[in-house]
mmCIF file of C-alpha atoms and ligand atoms in Angstrom:
data_model
loop_
_atom_site.group_PDB
_atom_site.id
_atom_site.type_symbol
_atom_site.label_atom_id
_atom_site.label_comp_id
_atom_site.label_asym_id
_atom_site.label_seq_id
_atom_site.Cartn_x
_atom_site.Cartn_y
_atom_site.Cartn_z
ATOM 1 C CA MET Q 714 71.850 267.199 85.764
ATOM 2 C CA THR Q 715 75.002 268.336 83.837
ATOM 3 C CA GLU Q 716 75.186 272.110 83.305
ATOM 4 C CA LEU Q 717 77.976 272.361 80.976
ATOM 5 C CA THR Q 718 79.050 275.726 78.982
ATOM 6 C CA PRO Q 719 76.311 278.511 79.118
ATOM 7 C CA VAL Q 720 74.884 279.324 75.731
ATOM 8 C CA THR Q 721 73.295 282.407 74.937
ATOM 9 C CA GLU Q 722 71.310 282.704 71.695
ATOM 10 C CA SER Q 723 72.220 285.349 69.444
ATOM 11 C CA THR Q 724 68.639 285.314 68.044
ATOM 12 C CA ALA Q 725 67.093 287.862 70.818
ATOM 13 C CA ILE Q 726 63.090 288.412 70.649
ATOM 14 C CA LYS Q 727 61.111 291.196 71.976
ATOM 15 C CA ALA Q 728 59.644 290.708 75.206
ATOM 16 C CA ASP Q 729 56.128 291.513 73.875
ATOM 17 C CA ALA Q 730 56.419 289.284 71.147
ATOM 18 C CA PRO Q 731 53.647 286.679 70.593
ATOM 19 C CA LYS Q 732 54.065 283.452 73.113
ATOM 20 C CA THR Q 733 54.856 281.144 70.321
ATOM 21 C CA MET Q 734 57.660 283.454 69.280
ATOM 22 C CA ALA Q 735 58.870 284.135 72.718
ATOM 23 C CA MET Q 736 59.217 280.470 73.323
ATOM 24 C CA PRO Q 737 61.040 278.471 70.524
ATOM 25 C CA ASP Q 738 60.968 274.717 71.304
ATOM 26 C CA ALA Q 739 58.613 274.979 73.883
ATOM 27 C CA GLN Q 740 57.822 271.892 76.172
ATOM 28 C CA THR Q 741 55.161 271.663 78.951
ATOM 29 C CA VAL Q 742 56.339 270.485 82.546
ATOM 30 C CA THR Q 743 54.254 267.639 83.774
ATOM 31 C CA GLU Q 744 55.614 266.891 87.398
ATOM 32 C CA VAL Q 745 58.386 268.451 89.770
ATOM 33 C CA LYS Q 746 59.650 266.714 93.032
ATOM 34 C CA HIS Q 747 62.071 268.432 95.212
ATOM 35 C CA TYR Q 748 64.378 266.757 97.333
ATOM 36 C CA THR Q 749 66.432 269.123 99.296
ATOM 37 C CA ASP Q 750 66.858 272.937 99.193
ATOM 38 C CA ARG Q 751 69.642 272.297 96.559
ATOM 39 C CA LEU Q 752 68.235 269.636 94.280
ATOM 40 C CA PHE Q 753 65.048 268.721 92.451
ATOM 41 C CA SER Q 754 63.855 266.784 89.544
ATOM 42 C CA PHE Q 755 61.346 267.728 86.772
ATOM 43 C CA ARG Q 756 59.653 265.869 83.769
ATOM 44 C CA CYS Q 757 58.009 267.252 80.456
ATOM 45 C CA THR Q 758 56.896 266.586 77.139
ATOM 46 C CA ARG Q 759 59.120 265.111 74.466
ATOM 47 C CA PRO Q 760 59.174 266.182 70.999
ATOM 48 C CA GLY Q 761 57.351 263.836 68.879
ATOM 49 C CA THR Q 762 60.433 263.452 66.469
ATOM 50 C CA MET Q 763 63.103 263.443 69.012
ATOM 51 C CA ARG Q 764 65.465 260.429 69.249
ATOM 52 C CA PHE Q 765 68.413 259.915 71.667
ATOM 53 C CA ARG Q 766 70.448 257.474 73.322
ATOM 54 C CA SER Q 767 70.132 256.727 77.129
ATOM 55 C CA GLY Q 768 73.039 258.951 78.999
ATOM 56 C CA GLU Q 769 72.941 261.769 76.233
ATOM 57 C CA PHE Q 770 72.387 265.521 77.285
ATOM 58 C CA VAL Q 771 70.004 268.441 75.414
ATOM 59 C CA MET Q 772 70.152 272.119 75.803
ATOM 60 C CA ILE Q 773 67.358 273.450 78.225
ATOM 61 C CA GLY Q 774 66.277 276.632 79.686
ATOM 62 C CA LEU Q 775 64.038 279.503 80.128
ATOM 63 C CA MET Q 776 63.430 283.002 78.646
ATOM 64 C CA GLY Q 777 65.875 285.302 80.552
ATOM 65 C CA ASP Q 778 64.917 288.481 81.682
ATOM 66 C CA PRO Q 779 64.172 291.431 79.210
ATOM 67 C CA ASP Q 780 67.043 293.897 78.285
ATOM 68 C CA PRO Q 781 66.696 296.906 80.201
ATOM 69 C CA LYS Q 782 67.699 299.041 77.198
ATOM 70 C CA THR Q 783 66.181 296.890 74.503
ATOM 71 C CA GLY Q 784 63.483 295.285 75.733
ATOM 72 C CA LYS Q 785 64.559 292.314 74.162
ATOM 73 C CA VAL Q 786 64.811 288.779 75.615
ATOM 74 C CA LYS Q 787 67.187 285.955 75.080
ATOM 75 C CA PRO Q 788 66.707 282.451 75.527
ATOM 76 C CA LEU Q 789 68.993 281.300 78.764
ATOM 77 C CA LEU Q 790 70.191 277.491 78.001
ATOM 78 C CA ARG Q 791 72.287 274.942 79.745
ATOM 79 C CA ALA Q 792 73.221 271.389 78.911
ATOM 80 C CA TYR Q 793 71.176 268.823 80.790
ATOM 81 C CA SER Q 794 71.789 264.934 80.933
ATOM 82 C CA ILE Q 795 68.489 263.573 80.117
ATOM 83 C CA ALA Q 796 67.749 261.323 83.094
ATOM 84 C CA SER Q 797 64.884 259.269 81.600
ATOM 85 C CA PRO Q 798 65.850 256.387 79.110
ATOM 86 C CA SER Q 799 65.308 256.546 75.611
ATOM 87 C CA TRP Q 800 62.165 254.539 75.491
ATOM 88 C CA ASP Q 801 60.355 256.962 77.755
ATOM 89 C CA GLU Q 802 57.497 259.003 76.445
ATOM 90 C CA GLU Q 803 58.427 261.871 78.640
ATOM 91 C CA LEU Q 804 61.944 263.724 79.164
ATOM 92 C CA GLU Q 805 63.124 263.801 83.192
ATOM 93 C CA PHE Q 806 65.899 266.235 83.988
ATOM 94 C CA TYR Q 807 67.493 266.068 87.764
ATOM 95 C CA SER Q 808 68.949 269.790 88.742
ATOM 96 C CA ILE Q 809 70.526 271.606 91.176
ATOM 97 C CA LYS Q 810 69.206 274.771 92.614
ATOM 98 C CA VAL Q 811 71.839 277.825 92.808
ATOM 99 C CA GLN Q 812 70.045 280.747 94.307
ATOM 100 C CA ASP Q 813 71.925 283.134 92.394
ATOM 101 C CA GLY Q 814 72.735 280.908 89.411
ATOM 102 C CA PRO Q 815 71.156 282.573 86.104
ATOM 103 C CA LEU Q 816 69.012 279.706 85.025
ATOM 104 C CA THR Q 817 68.580 277.682 87.994
ATOM 105 C CA SER Q 818 67.334 280.369 90.193
ATOM 106 C CA LYS Q 819 64.382 280.334 87.920
ATOM 107 C CA LEU Q 820 64.014 276.828 86.854
ATOM 108 C CA GLN Q 821 63.589 275.931 90.313
ATOM 109 C CA HIS Q 822 60.442 277.647 90.722
ATOM 110 C CA ILE Q 823 58.856 275.652 87.577
ATOM 111 C CA LYS Q 824 55.560 274.138 88.231
ATOM 112 C CA VAL Q 825 53.207 271.651 86.208
ATOM 113 C CA GLY Q 826 51.805 273.161 82.944
ATOM 114 C CA ASP Q 827 54.516 275.871 82.620
ATOM 115 C CA GLU Q 828 56.509 275.658 79.613
ATOM 116 C CA ILE Q 829 60.628 275.302 79.173
ATOM 117 C CA ILE Q 830 62.690 275.696 76.247
ATOM 118 C CA LEU Q 831 64.335 272.417 74.871
ATOM 119 C CA ARG Q 832 66.376 272.171 71.584
ATOM 120 C CA PRO Q 833 65.920 268.843 70.446
ATOM 121 C CA LYS Q 834 69.548 267.883 69.436
ATOM 122 C CA PRO Q 835 71.075 265.196 72.049
ATOM 123 C CA VAL Q 836 74.792 264.656 72.094
ATOM 124 C CA GLY Q 837 77.195 262.996 74.437
ATOM 125 C CA THR Q 838 79.599 260.690 75.312
ATOM 126 C CA LEU Q 839 78.345 258.751 78.154
ATOM 127 C CA VAL Q 840 76.880 255.970 75.714
ATOM 128 C CA HIS Q 841 77.120 252.276 75.387
ATOM 129 C CA ASP Q 842 78.196 252.909 71.876
ATOM 130 C CA ALA Q 843 81.550 254.397 73.130
ATOM 131 C CA LEU Q 844 82.753 251.229 75.302
ATOM 132 C CA LEU Q 845 83.982 248.101 74.140
ATOM 133 C CA PRO Q 846 82.029 245.076 75.485
ATOM 134 C CA GLY Q 847 82.736 244.181 78.712
ATOM 135 C CA LYS Q 848 81.681 242.054 81.912
ATOM 136 C CA ARG Q 849 81.160 244.917 84.669
ATOM 137 C CA LEU Q 850 80.063 248.108 84.116
ATOM 138 C CA TRP Q 851 80.952 251.013 86.920
ATOM 139 C CA PHE Q 852 78.821 254.359 86.774
ATOM 140 C CA PHE Q 853 80.943 256.913 88.873
ATOM 141 C CA ALA Q 854 78.790 259.850 90.036
ATOM 142 C CA THR Q 855 78.869 262.642 92.400
ATOM 143 C CA GLY Q 856 75.563 265.090 92.965
ATOM 144 C CA THR Q 857 73.461 265.735 90.103
ATOM 145 C CA GLY Q 858 76.199 263.635 87.998
ATOM 146 C CA PHE Q 859 73.620 260.757 88.796
ATOM 147 C CA ALA Q 860 71.108 262.083 85.977
ATOM 148 C CA PRO Q 861 72.778 260.279 82.817
ATOM 149 C CA PHE Q 862 73.011 257.072 84.925
ATOM 150 C CA ALA Q 863 69.146 257.444 85.759
ATOM 151 C CA SER Q 864 68.723 257.134 82.299
ATOM 152 C CA LEU Q 865 71.112 254.216 81.531
ATOM 153 C CA LEU Q 866 69.924 252.314 84.555
ATOM 154 C CA ARG Q 867 66.377 252.133 82.954
ATOM 155 C CA GLU Q 868 68.097 251.312 79.550
ATOM 156 C CA PRO Q 869 67.506 247.371 78.967
ATOM 157 C CA GLN Q 870 70.805 247.393 76.776
ATOM 158 C CA THR Q 871 72.697 248.042 80.202
ATOM 159 C CA TYR Q 872 71.815 244.445 81.561
ATOM 160 C CA GLU Q 873 71.749 242.953 78.009
ATOM 161 C CA ASP Q 874 75.522 243.973 77.408
ATOM 162 C CA TYR Q 875 77.038 243.502 81.253
ATOM 163 C CA ASP Q 876 76.835 240.583 83.987
ATOM 164 C CA GLU Q 877 77.222 243.593 86.954
ATOM 165 C CA VAL Q 878 76.463 247.060 86.871
ATOM 166 C CA ILE Q 879 78.257 248.964 90.099
ATOM 167 C CA ILE Q 880 76.777 252.538 90.582
ATOM 168 C CA THR Q 881 78.755 254.516 93.073
ATOM 169 C CA HIS Q 882 77.391 258.092 94.340
ATOM 170 C CA THR Q 883 79.098 260.230 96.451
ATOM 171 C CA CYS Q 884 76.944 263.270 98.039
ATOM 172 C CA ARG Q 885 77.678 265.569 100.624
ATOM 173 C CA GLU Q 886 74.375 264.912 102.495
ATOM 174 C CA VAL Q 887 72.029 261.865 103.189
ATOM 175 C CA GLY Q 888 69.025 263.709 101.664
ATOM 176 C CA GLU Q 889 71.007 264.328 98.060
ATOM 177 C CA LEU Q 890 71.082 260.269 97.987
ATOM 178 C CA THR Q 891 67.163 260.233 97.665
ATOM 179 C CA TYR Q 892 66.764 260.842 93.992
ATOM 180 C CA GLY Q 893 69.030 257.607 93.155
ATOM 181 C CA HIS Q 894 68.010 255.532 95.868
ATOM 182 C CA ASP Q 895 64.274 255.823 95.095
ATOM 183 C CA LEU Q 896 65.099 255.276 91.299
ATOM 184 C CA ILE Q 897 67.105 251.965 92.092
ATOM 185 C CA GLU Q 898 64.464 250.679 94.434
ATOM 186 C CA SER Q 899 61.911 251.644 91.752
ATOM 187 C CA LEU Q 900 63.889 249.021 89.181
ATOM 188 C CA LYS Q 901 62.938 246.107 91.264
ATOM 189 C CA THR Q 902 59.257 246.499 89.961
ATOM 190 C CA ASP Q 903 60.022 247.905 86.450
ATOM 191 C CA GLU Q 904 57.726 246.296 84.050
ATOM 192 C CA LEU Q 905 59.546 246.867 81.245
ATOM 193 C CA LEU Q 906 62.965 245.680 82.218
ATOM 194 C CA ASN Q 907 61.766 242.505 84.193
ATOM 195 C CA GLU Q 908 59.971 241.747 81.136
ATOM 196 C CA VAL Q 909 62.915 242.220 78.492
ATOM 197 C CA ILE Q 910 65.631 241.178 80.843
ATOM 198 C CA GLY Q 911 64.071 238.740 83.098
ATOM 199 C CA GLU Q 912 62.767 238.654 86.776
ATOM 200 C CA GLY Q 913 65.438 239.577 89.478
ATOM 201 C CA PHE Q 914 67.556 241.449 86.305
ATOM 202 C CA TRP Q 915 68.133 244.163 89.021
ATOM 203 C CA LYS Q 916 70.333 241.465 91.107
ATOM 204 C CA LYS Q 917 72.915 242.674 88.667
ATOM 205 C CA ILE Q 918 73.233 246.102 90.020
ATOM 206 C CA LYS Q 919 75.622 247.013 93.206
ATOM 207 C CA TYR Q 920 74.702 250.384 94.683
ATOM 208 C CA TYR Q 921 77.110 251.970 96.583
ATOM 209 C CA PRO Q 922 76.138 255.585 97.782
ATOM 210 C CA THR Q 923 78.470 257.507 100.102
ATOM 211 C CA THR Q 924 78.309 260.947 101.977
ATOM 212 C CA THR Q 925 81.205 263.284 103.000
ATOM 213 C CA ARG Q 926 79.725 265.708 105.050
ATOM 214 C CA GLU Q 927 76.837 264.087 107.075
ATOM 215 C CA GLU Q 928 76.770 260.709 108.977
ATOM 216 C CA SER Q 929 75.830 257.595 106.820
ATOM 217 C CA PRO Q 930 76.195 253.977 106.905
ATOM 218 C CA LYS Q 931 79.112 254.642 104.368
ATOM 219 C CA MET Q 932 81.162 257.852 104.629
ATOM 220 C CA GLY Q 933 83.989 259.014 102.257
ATOM 221 C CA ARG Q 934 84.927 260.116 98.881
ATOM 222 C CA ILE Q 935 84.321 257.319 96.235
ATOM 223 C CA THR Q 936 88.125 257.869 95.194
ATOM 224 C CA ASP Q 937 89.647 257.578 98.527
ATOM 225 C CA LEU Q 938 87.562 254.372 99.359
ATOM 226 C CA MET Q 939 88.953 252.583 96.401
ATOM 227 C CA ARG Q 940 92.537 254.043 96.794
ATOM 228 C CA SER Q 941 92.260 252.389 100.432
ATOM 229 C CA GLY Q 942 90.417 249.162 98.629
ATOM 230 C CA GLU Q 943 87.524 249.297 101.202
ATOM 231 C CA ALA Q 944 85.127 249.982 97.985
ATOM 232 C CA PHE Q 945 86.156 246.682 96.558
ATOM 233 C CA ALA Q 946 86.324 245.028 99.659
ATOM 234 C CA ASP Q 947 82.581 246.169 100.564
ATOM 235 C CA LEU Q 948 81.335 245.406 96.948
ATOM 236 C CA GLY Q 949 83.273 241.936 96.781
ATOM 237 C CA VAL Q 950 84.714 242.764 93.375
ATOM 238 C CA PRO Q 951 88.453 243.300 92.603
ATOM 239 C CA PRO Q 952 89.981 246.610 91.267
ATOM 240 C CA LEU Q 953 89.014 247.563 87.599
ATOM 241 C CA ASN Q 954 90.750 245.779 85.041
ATOM 242 C CA LYS Q 955 90.460 246.675 81.454
ATOM 243 C CA GLU Q 956 89.990 243.129 80.194
ATOM 244 C CA THR Q 957 86.597 242.932 82.264
ATOM 245 C CA ASP Q 958 85.610 246.509 83.305
ATOM 246 C CA ARG Q 959 84.175 249.571 81.655
ATOM 247 C CA ALA Q 960 83.276 252.948 83.373
ATOM 248 C CA MET Q 961 81.423 256.193 82.863
ATOM 249 C CA ILE Q 962 82.096 259.209 85.171
ATOM 250 C CA CYS Q 963 79.765 262.131 85.711
ATOM 251 C CA GLY Q 964 80.445 264.667 88.446
ATOM 252 C CA ASN Q 965 82.091 267.781 89.449
ATOM 253 C CA LEU Q 966 85.278 268.575 87.471
ATOM 254 C CA ALA Q 967 87.468 267.811 90.532
ATOM 255 C CA PHE Q 968 86.113 264.518 90.563
ATOM 256 C CA ASN Q 969 85.838 263.812 87.188
ATOM 257 C CA LEU Q 970 89.695 264.348 86.754
ATOM 258 C CA GLU Q 971 90.949 262.733 89.853
ATOM 259 C CA LEU Q 972 88.789 259.630 88.701
ATOM 260 C CA LYS Q 973 90.126 259.330 85.065
ATOM 261 C CA ALA Q 974 93.628 259.472 86.499
ATOM 262 C CA MET Q 975 92.804 256.826 88.768
ATOM 263 C CA LEU Q 976 91.279 254.802 86.165
ATOM 264 C CA GLU Q 977 94.314 255.413 83.323
ATOM 265 C CA ASP Q 978 96.461 253.927 86.426
ATOM 266 C CA TYR Q 979 94.064 250.568 86.502
ATOM 267 C CA GLY Q 980 95.015 250.471 82.705
ATOM 268 C CA LEU Q 981 91.870 251.773 81.025
ATOM 269 C CA GLU Q 982 91.685 254.110 78.493
ATOM 270 C CA GLU Q 983 89.199 256.791 77.582
ATOM 271 C CA GLY Q 984 86.586 256.180 74.587
ATOM 272 C CA ALA Q 985 84.886 258.140 72.153
ATOM 273 C CA ASN Q 986 81.756 257.484 69.900
ATOM 274 C CA SER Q 987 83.848 257.089 67.003
ATOM 275 C CA ASP Q 988 86.723 255.205 69.145
ATOM 276 C CA PRO Q 989 85.080 253.091 71.752
ATOM 277 C CA LYS Q 990 87.429 252.010 74.587
ATOM 278 C CA HIS Q 991 87.299 251.425 78.232
ATOM 279 C CA TYR Q 992 85.733 254.243 80.002
ATOM 280 C CA VAL Q 993 84.330 257.647 79.262
ATOM 281 C CA VAL Q 994 83.853 260.880 81.249
ATOM 282 C CA GLU Q 995 81.354 263.559 81.152
ATOM 283 C CA LYS Q 996 81.767 267.256 82.964
ATOM 284 C CA ALA Q 997 79.425 268.926 85.009
ATOM 285 C CA PHE Q 998 79.769 272.327 85.668
ATOM 286 C CA LEU Q 999 77.335 274.262 87.939
ATOM 287 C CA ASP Q 1000 75.520 277.260 87.422
HETATM 288 P P1 A2P Z 499 83.741 266.824 99.716
HETATM 289 O O1 A2P Z 499 82.401 266.891 100.526
HETATM 290 O O2 A2P Z 499 84.822 266.080 100.225
HETATM 291 O O3 A2P Z 499 84.179 268.106 98.912
HETATM 292 P P2 A2P Z 499 79.487 268.966 95.363
HETATM 293 O O4 A2P Z 499 78.326 268.875 95.630
HETATM 294 O O5 A2P Z 499 80.532 270.152 95.580
HETATM 295 O O6 A2P Z 499 79.438 268.861 93.682
HETATM 296 O O7 A2P Z 499 80.138 267.448 95.761
HETATM 297 C C1 A2P Z 499 79.450 266.372 95.537
HETATM 298 C C2 A2P Z 499 80.498 265.465 96.299
HETATM 299 O O8 A2P Z 499 81.462 264.818 95.524
HETATM 300 C C3 A2P Z 499 80.880 265.813 97.976
HETATM 301 O O9 A2P Z 499 80.612 264.541 98.476
HETATM 302 C C4 A2P Z 499 82.388 266.067 97.508
HETATM 303 O O10 A2P Z 499 83.264 265.435 98.687
HETATM 304 C C5 A2P Z 499 82.688 264.966 96.391
HETATM 305 N N1 A2P Z 499 83.984 265.251 95.471
HETATM 306 C C6 A2P Z 499 84.423 266.681 95.386
HETATM 307 N N2 A2P Z 499 85.363 266.365 94.708
HETATM 308 C C7 A2P Z 499 85.686 265.349 94.819
HETATM 309 C C8 A2P Z 499 87.169 264.263 94.217
HETATM 310 N N3 A2P Z 499 87.885 265.155 93.666
HETATM 311 N N4 A2P Z 499 86.974 263.063 94.150
HETATM 312 C C9 A2P Z 499 86.108 262.617 95.101
HETATM 313 N N5 A2P Z 499 85.068 263.213 95.609
HETATM 314 C C10 A2P Z 499 85.063 264.479 95.227
#
């Protein structure tokens, strides 16, 4: 997930309005999985006409509570990275649960068959188009920042364009790594990727999960592990270099800023859709 700036629609709707009016852009939930008391993922139907590039985000949400004075309800929307790839017939999202968060306090209770609001206007910078050609692609994530990479890891272009794909994921606790771990395991038997890219394509992937607050085989923030050289030694690759390495960053704000500064020190420059370069970054603010 990335929950970016809150958006409150100016178009309020009466709470007793017909359902079709009360839920504009409604999509139906098809699957919900809870990972920890802080994390869950869900899938929903995809609007037939909606196209997006793997790595982009959309605004999703629910109707808010009725205004006590006017009785009107407004949609409560947040930016969420799409975790499913562009070719998938459904959409997947990976979300935090914030107990007093305006949206996720409600969203965490959704069930199969419920409706959510989805504005079908995808945008974002974590896309292949924003990077120049390279040999090694790095995905740097913390927490639910894994979501856009869950999309890109299932996107054939990722393996067509790069010889090596390295995904680092730093979380507080071991249970927070499950979604990413299971997704990467599932790639080994992914029919589309094995057929399109070739059997054993997944050997291009190097997965580097770390935890900071619970014991696991590799502990520490990825930033510290890179600074000390330990991450590069573990992965068997040299430090990043603008001739060969491309990177995408998605995590909490402090992480994004720290890693961005580190990549600049390695000589990489920030790219954009209109001006592809060596790395791109997305912010993931919490509810
Ligand atoms: P830490 O436990 O040392 O704060 P959160 O759940 O708060 O978004 O954090 C997800 C992970 O990101 C945690 O493991 C956290 O480590 C780590 N993290 C937070 N800030 C930074 C940073 N500036 N650089 C690297 N990792 C960070």
